[in-house]
CSV table of N, CA and C in Angstrom, one decimal:
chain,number,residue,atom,x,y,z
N,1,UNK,N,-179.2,192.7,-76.4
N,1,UNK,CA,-179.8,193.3,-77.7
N,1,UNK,C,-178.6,193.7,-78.6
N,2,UNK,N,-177.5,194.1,-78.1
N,2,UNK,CA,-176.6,194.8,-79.0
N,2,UNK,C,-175.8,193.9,-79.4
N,3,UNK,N,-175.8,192.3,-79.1
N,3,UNK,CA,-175.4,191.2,-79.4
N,3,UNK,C,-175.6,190.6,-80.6
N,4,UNK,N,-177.5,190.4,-80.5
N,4,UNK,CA,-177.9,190.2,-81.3
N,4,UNK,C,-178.1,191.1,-82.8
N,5,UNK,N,-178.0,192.3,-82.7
N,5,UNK,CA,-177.9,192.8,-83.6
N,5,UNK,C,-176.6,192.9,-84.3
N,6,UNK,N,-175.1,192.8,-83.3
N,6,UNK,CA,-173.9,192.5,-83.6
N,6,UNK,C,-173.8,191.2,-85.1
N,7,UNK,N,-174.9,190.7,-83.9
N,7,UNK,CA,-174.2,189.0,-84.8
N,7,UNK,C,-175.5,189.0,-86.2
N,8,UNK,N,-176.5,189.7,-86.3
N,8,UNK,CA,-177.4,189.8,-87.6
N,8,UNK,C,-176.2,190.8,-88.5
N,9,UNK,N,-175.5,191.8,-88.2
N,9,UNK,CA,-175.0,192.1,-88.8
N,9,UNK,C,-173.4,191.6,-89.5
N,10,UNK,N,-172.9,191.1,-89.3
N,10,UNK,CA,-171.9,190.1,-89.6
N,10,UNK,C,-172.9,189.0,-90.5
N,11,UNK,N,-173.6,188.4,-90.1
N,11,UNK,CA,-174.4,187.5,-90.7
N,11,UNK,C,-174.9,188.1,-92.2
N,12,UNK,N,-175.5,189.7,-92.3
N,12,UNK,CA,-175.4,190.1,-93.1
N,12,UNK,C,-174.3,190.4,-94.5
N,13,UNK,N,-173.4,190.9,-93.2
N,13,UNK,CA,-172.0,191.0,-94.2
N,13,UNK,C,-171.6,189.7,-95.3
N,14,UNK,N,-171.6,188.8,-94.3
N,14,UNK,CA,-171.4,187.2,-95.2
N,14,UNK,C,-171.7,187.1,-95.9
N,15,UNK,N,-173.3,187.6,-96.0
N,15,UNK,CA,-174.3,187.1,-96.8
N,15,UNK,C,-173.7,187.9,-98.3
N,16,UNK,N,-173.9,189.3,-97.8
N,16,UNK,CA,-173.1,190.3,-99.2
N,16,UNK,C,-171.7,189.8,-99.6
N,17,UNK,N,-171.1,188.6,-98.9
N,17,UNK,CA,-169.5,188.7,-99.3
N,17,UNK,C,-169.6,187.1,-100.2
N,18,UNK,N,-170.9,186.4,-99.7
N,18,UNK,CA,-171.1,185.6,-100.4
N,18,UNK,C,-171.9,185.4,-102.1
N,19,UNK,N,-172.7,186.4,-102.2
N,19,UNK,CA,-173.4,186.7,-103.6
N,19,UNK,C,-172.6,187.5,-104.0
N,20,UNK,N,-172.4,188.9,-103.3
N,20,UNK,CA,-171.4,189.6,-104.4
N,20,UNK,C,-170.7,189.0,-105.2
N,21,UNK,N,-170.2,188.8,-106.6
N,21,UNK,CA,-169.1,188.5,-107.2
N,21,UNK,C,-167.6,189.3,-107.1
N,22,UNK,N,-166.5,188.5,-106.9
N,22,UNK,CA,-165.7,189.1,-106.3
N,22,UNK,C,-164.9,189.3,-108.1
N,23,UNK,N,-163.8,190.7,-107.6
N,23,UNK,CA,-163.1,190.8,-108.9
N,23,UNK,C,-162.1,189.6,-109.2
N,24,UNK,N,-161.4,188.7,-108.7
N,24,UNK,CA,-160.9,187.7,-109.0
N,24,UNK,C,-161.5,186.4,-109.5
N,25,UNK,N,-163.2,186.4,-109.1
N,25,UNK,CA,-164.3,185.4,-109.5
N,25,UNK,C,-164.4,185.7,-111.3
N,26,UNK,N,-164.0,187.2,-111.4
N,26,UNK,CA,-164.8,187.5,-112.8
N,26,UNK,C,-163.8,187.1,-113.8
N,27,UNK,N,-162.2,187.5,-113.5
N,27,UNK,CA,-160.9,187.3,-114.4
N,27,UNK,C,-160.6,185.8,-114.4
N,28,UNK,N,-160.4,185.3,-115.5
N,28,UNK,CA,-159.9,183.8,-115.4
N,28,UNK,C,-158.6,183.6,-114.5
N,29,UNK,N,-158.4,182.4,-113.6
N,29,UNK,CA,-157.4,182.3,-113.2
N,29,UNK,C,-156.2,182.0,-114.0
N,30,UNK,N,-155.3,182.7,-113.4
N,30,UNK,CA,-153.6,182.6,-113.9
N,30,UNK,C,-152.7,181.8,-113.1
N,31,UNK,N,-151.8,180.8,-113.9
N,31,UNK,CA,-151.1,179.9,-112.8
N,31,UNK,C,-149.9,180.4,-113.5
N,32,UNK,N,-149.0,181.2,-112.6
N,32,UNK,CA,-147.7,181.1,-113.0
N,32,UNK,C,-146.8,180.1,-113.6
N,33,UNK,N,-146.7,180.6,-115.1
N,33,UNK,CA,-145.8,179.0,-115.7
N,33,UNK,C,-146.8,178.4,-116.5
N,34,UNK,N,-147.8,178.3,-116.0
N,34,UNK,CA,-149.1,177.6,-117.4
N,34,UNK,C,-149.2,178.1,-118.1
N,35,UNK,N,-150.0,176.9,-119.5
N,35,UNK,CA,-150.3,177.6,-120.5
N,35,UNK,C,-151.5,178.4,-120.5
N,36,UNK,N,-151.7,179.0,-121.8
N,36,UNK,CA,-152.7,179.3,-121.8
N,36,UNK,C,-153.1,179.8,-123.4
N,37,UNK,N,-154.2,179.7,-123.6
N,37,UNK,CA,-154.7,179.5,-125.0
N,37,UNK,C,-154.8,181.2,-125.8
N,38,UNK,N,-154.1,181.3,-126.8
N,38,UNK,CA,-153.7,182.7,-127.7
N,38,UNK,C,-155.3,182.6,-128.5
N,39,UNK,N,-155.9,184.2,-128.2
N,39,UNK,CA,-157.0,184.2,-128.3
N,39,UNK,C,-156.7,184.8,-130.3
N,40,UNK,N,-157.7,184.5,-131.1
N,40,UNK,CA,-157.9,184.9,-132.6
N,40,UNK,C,-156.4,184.5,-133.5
N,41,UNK,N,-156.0,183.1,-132.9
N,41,UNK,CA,-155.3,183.0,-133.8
N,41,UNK,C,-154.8,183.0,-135.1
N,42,UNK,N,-156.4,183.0,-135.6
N,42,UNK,CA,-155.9,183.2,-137.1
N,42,UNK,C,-155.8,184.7,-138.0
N,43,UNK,N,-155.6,185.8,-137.1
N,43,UNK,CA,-156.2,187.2,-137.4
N,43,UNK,C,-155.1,187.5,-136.2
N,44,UNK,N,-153.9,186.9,-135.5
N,44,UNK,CA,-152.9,187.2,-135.3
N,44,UNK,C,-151.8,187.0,-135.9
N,45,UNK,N,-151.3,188.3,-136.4
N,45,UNK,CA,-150.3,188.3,-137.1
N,45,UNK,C,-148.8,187.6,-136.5
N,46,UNK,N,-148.6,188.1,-135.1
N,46,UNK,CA,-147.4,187.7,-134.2
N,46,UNK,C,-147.3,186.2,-134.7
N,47,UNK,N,-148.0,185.7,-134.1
N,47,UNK,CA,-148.0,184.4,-134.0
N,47,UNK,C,-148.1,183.4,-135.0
N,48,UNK,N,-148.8,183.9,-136.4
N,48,UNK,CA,-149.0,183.6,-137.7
N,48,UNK,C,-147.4,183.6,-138.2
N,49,UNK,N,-146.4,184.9,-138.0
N,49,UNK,CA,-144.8,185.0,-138.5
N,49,UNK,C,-144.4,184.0,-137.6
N,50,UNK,N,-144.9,183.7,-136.1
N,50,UNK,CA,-143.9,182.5,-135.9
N,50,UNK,C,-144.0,181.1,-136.0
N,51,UNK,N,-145.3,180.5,-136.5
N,51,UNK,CA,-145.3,179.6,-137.2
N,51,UNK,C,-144.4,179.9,-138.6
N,52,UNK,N,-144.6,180.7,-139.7
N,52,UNK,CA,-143.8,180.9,-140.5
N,52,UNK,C,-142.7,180.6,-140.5
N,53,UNK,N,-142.0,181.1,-139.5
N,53,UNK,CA,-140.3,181.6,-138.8
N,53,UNK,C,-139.8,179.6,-138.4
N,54,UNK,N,-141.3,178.6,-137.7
N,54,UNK,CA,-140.8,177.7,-137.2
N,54,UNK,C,-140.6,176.6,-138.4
N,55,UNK,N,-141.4,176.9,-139.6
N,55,UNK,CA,-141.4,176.1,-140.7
N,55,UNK,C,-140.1,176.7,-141.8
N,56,UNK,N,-139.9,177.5,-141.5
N,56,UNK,CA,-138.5,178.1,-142.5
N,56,UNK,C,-137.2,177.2,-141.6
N,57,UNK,N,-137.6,177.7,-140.3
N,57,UNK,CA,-136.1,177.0,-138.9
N,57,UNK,C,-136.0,175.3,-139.2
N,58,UNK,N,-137.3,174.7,-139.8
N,58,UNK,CA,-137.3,173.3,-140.3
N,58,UNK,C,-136.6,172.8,-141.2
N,59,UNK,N,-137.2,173.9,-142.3
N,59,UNK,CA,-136.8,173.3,-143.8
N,59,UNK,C,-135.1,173.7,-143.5
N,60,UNK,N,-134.8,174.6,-143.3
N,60,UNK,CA,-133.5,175.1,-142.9
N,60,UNK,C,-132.2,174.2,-142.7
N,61,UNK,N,-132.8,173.3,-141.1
N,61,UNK,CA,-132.0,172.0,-140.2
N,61,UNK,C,-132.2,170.8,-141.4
N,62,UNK,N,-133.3,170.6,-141.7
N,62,UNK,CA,-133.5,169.3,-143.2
N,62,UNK,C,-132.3,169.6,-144.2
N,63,UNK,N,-132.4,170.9,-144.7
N,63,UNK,CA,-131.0,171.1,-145.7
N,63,UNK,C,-129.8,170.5,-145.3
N,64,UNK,N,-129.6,171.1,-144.2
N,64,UNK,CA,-128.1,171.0,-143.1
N,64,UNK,C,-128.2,169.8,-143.2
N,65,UNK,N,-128.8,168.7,-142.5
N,65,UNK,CA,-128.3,167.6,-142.2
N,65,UNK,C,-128.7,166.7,-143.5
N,66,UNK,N,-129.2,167.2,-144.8
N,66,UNK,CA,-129.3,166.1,-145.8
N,66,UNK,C,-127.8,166.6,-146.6
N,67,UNK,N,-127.3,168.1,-146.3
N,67,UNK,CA,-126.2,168.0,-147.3
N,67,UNK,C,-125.4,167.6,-146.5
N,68,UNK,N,-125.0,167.4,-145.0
N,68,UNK,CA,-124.2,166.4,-144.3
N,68,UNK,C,-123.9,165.1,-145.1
N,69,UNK,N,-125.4,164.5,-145.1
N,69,UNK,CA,-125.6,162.8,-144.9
N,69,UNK,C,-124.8,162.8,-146.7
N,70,UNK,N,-125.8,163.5,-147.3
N,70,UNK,CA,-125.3,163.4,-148.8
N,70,UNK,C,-124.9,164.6,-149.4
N,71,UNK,N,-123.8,164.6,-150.3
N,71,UNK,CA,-123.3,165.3,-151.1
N,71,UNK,C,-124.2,166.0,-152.3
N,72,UNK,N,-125.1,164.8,-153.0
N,72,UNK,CA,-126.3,165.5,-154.2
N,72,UNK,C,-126.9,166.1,-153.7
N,73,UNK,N,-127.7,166.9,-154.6
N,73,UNK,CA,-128.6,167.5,-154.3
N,73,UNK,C,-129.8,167.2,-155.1
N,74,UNK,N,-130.1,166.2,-155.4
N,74,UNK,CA,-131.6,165.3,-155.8
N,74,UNK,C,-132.4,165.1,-155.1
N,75,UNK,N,-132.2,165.0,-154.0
N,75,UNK,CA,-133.2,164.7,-152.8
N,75,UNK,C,-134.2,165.8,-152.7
N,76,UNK,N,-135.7,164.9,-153.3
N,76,UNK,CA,-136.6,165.8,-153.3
N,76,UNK,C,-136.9,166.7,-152.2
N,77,UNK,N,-136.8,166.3,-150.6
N,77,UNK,CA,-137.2,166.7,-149.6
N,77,UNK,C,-136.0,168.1,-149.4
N,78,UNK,N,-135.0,168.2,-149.8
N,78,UNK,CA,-134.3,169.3,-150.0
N,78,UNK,C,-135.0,170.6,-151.3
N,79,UNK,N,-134.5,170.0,-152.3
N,79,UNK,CA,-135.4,170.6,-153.5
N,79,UNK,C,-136.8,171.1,-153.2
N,80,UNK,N,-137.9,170.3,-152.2
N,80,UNK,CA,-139.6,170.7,-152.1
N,80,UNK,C,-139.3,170.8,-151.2
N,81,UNK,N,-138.9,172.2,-149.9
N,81,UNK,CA,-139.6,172.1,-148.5
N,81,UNK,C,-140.7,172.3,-148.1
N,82,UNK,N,-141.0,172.3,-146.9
N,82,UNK,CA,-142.2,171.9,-146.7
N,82,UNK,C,-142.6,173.7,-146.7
N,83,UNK,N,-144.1,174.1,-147.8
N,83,UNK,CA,-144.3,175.1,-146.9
N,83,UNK,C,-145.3,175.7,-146.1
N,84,UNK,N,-145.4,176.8,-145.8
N,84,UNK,CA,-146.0,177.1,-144.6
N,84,UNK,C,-147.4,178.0,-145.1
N,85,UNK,N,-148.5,177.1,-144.2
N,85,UNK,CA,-150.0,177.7,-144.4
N,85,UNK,C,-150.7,178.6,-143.5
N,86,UNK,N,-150.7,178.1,-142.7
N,86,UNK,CA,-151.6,178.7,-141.3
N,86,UNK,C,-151.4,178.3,-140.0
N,87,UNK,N,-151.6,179.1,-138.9
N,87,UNK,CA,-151.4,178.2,-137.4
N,87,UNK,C,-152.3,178.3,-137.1
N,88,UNK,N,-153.2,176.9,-137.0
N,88,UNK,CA,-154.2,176.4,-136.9
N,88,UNK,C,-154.7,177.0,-135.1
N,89,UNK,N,-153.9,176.5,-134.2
N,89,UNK,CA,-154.2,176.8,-133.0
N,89,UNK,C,-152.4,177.2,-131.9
N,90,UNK,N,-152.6,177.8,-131.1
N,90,UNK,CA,-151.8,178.3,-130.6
N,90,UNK,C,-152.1,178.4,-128.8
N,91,UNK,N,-151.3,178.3,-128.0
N,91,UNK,CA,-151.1,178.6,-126.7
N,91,UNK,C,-149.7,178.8,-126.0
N,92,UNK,N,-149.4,179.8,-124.9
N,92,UNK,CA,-148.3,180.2,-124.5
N,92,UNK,C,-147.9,180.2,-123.1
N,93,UNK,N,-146.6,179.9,-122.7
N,93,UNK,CA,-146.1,179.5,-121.5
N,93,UNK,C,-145.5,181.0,-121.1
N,94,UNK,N,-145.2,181.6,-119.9
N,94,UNK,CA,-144.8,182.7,-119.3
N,94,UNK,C,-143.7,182.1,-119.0
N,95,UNK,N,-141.8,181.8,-119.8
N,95,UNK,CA,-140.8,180.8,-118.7
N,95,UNK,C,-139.9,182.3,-118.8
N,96,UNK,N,-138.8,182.0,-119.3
N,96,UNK,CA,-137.4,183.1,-119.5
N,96,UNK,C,-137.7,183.7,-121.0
N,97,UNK,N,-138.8,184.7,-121.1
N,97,UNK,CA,-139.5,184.6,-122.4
N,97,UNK,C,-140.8,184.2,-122.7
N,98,UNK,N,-141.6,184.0,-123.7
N,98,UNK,CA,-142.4,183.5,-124.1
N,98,UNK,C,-142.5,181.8,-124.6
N,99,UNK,N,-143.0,180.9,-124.3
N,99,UNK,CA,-142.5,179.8,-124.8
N,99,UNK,C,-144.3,179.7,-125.6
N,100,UNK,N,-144.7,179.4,-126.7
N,100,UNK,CA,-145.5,179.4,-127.9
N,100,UNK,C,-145.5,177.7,-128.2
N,101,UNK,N,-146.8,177.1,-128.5
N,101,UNK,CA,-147.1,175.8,-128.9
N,101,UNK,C,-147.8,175.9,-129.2
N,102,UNK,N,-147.4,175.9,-131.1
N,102,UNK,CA,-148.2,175.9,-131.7
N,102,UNK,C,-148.4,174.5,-133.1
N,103,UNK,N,-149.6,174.4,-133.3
N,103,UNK,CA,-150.2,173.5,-134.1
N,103,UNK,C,-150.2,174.0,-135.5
N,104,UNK,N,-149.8,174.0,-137.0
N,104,UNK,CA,-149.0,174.8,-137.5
N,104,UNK,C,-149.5,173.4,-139.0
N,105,UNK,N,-150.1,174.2,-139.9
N,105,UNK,CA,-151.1,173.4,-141.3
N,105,UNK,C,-149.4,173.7,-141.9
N,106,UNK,N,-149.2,172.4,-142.8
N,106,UNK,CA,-148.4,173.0,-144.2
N,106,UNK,C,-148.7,172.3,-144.9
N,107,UNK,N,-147.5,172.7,-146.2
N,107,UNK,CA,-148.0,171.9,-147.5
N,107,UNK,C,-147.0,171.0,-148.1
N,108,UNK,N,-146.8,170.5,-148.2
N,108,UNK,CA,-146.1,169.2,-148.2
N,108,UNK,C,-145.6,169.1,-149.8
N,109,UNK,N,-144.6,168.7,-150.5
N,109,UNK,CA,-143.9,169.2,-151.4
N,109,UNK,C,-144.9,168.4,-152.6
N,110,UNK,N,-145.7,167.2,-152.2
N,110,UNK,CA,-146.7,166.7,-153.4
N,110,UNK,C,-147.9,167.3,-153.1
N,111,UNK,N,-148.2,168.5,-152.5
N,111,UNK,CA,-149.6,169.4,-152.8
N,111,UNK,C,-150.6,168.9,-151.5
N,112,UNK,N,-150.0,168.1,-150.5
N,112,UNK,CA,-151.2,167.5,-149.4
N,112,UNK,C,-150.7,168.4,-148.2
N,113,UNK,N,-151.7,168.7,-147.3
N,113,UNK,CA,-151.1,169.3,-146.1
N,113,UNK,C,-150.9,168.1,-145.0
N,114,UNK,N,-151.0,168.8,-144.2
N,114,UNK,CA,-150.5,168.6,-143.1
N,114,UNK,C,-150.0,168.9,-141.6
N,115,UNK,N,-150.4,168.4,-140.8
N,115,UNK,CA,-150.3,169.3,-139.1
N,115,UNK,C,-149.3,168.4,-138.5
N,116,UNK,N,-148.5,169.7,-137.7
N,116,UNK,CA,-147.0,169.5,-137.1
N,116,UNK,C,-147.5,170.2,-135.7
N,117,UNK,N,-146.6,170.2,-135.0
N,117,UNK,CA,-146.8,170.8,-133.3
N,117,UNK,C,-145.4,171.3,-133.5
N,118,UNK,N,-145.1,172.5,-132.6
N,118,UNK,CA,-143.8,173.4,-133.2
N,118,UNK,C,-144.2,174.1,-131.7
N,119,UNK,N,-142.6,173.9,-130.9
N,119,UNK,CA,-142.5,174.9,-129.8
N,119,UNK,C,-141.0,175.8,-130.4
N,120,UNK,N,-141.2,176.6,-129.8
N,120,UNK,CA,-140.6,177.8,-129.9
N,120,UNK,C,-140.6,178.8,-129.1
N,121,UNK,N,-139.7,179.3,-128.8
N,121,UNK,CA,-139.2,180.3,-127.4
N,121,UNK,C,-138.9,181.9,-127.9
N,122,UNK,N,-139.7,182.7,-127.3
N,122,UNK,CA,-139.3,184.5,-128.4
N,122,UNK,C,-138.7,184.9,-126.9
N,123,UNK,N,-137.5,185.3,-126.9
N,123,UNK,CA,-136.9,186.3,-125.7
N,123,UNK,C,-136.8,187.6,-126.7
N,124,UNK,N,-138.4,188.4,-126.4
N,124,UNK,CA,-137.9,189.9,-127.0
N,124,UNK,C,-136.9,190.9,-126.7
N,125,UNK,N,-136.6,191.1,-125.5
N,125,UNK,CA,-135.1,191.8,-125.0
N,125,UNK,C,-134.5,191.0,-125.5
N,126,UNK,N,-133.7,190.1,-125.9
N,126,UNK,CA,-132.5,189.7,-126.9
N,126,UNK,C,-132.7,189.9,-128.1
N,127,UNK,N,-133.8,190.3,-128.6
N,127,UNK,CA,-134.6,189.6,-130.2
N,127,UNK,C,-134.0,188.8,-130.5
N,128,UNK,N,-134.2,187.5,-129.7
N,128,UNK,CA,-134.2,186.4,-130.1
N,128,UNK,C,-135.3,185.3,-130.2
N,129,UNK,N,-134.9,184.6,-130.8
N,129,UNK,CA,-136.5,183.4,-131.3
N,129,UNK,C,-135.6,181.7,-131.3
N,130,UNK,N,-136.1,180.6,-130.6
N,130,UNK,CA,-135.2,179.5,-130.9
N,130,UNK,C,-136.8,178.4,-131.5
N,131,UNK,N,-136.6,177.8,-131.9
N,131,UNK,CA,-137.2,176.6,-132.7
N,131,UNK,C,-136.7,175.4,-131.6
N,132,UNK,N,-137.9,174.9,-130.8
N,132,UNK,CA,-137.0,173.9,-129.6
N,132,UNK,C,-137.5,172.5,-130.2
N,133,UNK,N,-138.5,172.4,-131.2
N,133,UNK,CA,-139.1,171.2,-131.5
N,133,UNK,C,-140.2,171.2,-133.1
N,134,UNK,N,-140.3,170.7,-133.7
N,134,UNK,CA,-141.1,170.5,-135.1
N,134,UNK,C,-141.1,169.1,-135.1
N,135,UNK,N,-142.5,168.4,-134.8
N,135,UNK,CA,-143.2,167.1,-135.3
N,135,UNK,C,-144.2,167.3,-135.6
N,136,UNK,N,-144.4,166.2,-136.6
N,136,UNK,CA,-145.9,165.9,-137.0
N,136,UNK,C,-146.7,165.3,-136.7
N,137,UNK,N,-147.8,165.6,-136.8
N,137,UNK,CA,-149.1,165.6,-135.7
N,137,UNK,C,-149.6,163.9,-136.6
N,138,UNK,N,-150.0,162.9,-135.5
N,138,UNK,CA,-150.5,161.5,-135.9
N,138,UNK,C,-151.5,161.6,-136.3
N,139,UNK,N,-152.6,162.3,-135.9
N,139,UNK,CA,-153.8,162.3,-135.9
N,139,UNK,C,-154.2,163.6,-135.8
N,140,UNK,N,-154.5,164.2,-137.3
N,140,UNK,CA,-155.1,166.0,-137.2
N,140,UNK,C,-156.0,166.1,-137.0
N,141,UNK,N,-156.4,166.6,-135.4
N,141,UNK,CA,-156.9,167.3,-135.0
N,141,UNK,C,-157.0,168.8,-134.8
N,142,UNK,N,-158.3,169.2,-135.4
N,142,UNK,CA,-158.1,171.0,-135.7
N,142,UNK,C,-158.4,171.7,-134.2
């Protein structure tokens, strides 16, 4: 008898350990090193200055290497940089810092926009920020 009710009771347990929802079932999982998607990006300011910060770091390296290549300064693409609208969408990596990939609207020196993909690295203990990449997007997808 005391077997039987041994083993109903375990049987019970399961049963509660099975429906219960457990606290790890309710939280989204987290994979150390993945991304993961920056929630209200357009009504985050953080992340809004570093698109900003990645389209200034752009027009910036364009100067540098057009006053390299050429001496004038006619070159429209120097003269009109590109500027900066909104970060469309955003997500973030946990590496040595924050690593941010973001999708990033601008305006293009003849008045058309335009979507670029822009990684960038914030190590806030250093206050530092690096620009690792700025291309434009083939096919804008919002």
């Amino acid at each position: 008898m005391s077997q039987v009710s041994l083993k109903l009771s375990l049987l019970g347990l399961l049963v509660i350990a099975i429906v219960t929802p457990s606290a790890n079932a309710i939280r989204k999982p987290v994979v150390l090193g993945g991304k993961s998607d920056v929630p209200n990006v357009q009504t985050n300011m953080e992340v809004q200055e570093l698109g900003r910060y990645c389209v200034e770091q752009f027009n910036l390296r364009e100067q540098s290497e057009q006053g390299n290549v050429a001496s004038s300064i006619t070159d429209t693409a120097v003269l009109n940089p590109l500027t900066f609208s909104r970060v469309v969408s955003a997500q973030q990596q946990v590496v040595a810092g924050l690593k941010y990939y973001l999708r990033i609207e601008v305006t293009q020196p003849d008045g058309t926009s335009r979507m670029f993909d822009s990684v960038v690295v914030v190590q806030p203990w250093l206050n530092s920020k690096t620009l690792l990449g700025f291309t434009p997007v083939s096919t804008p997808i919002y």
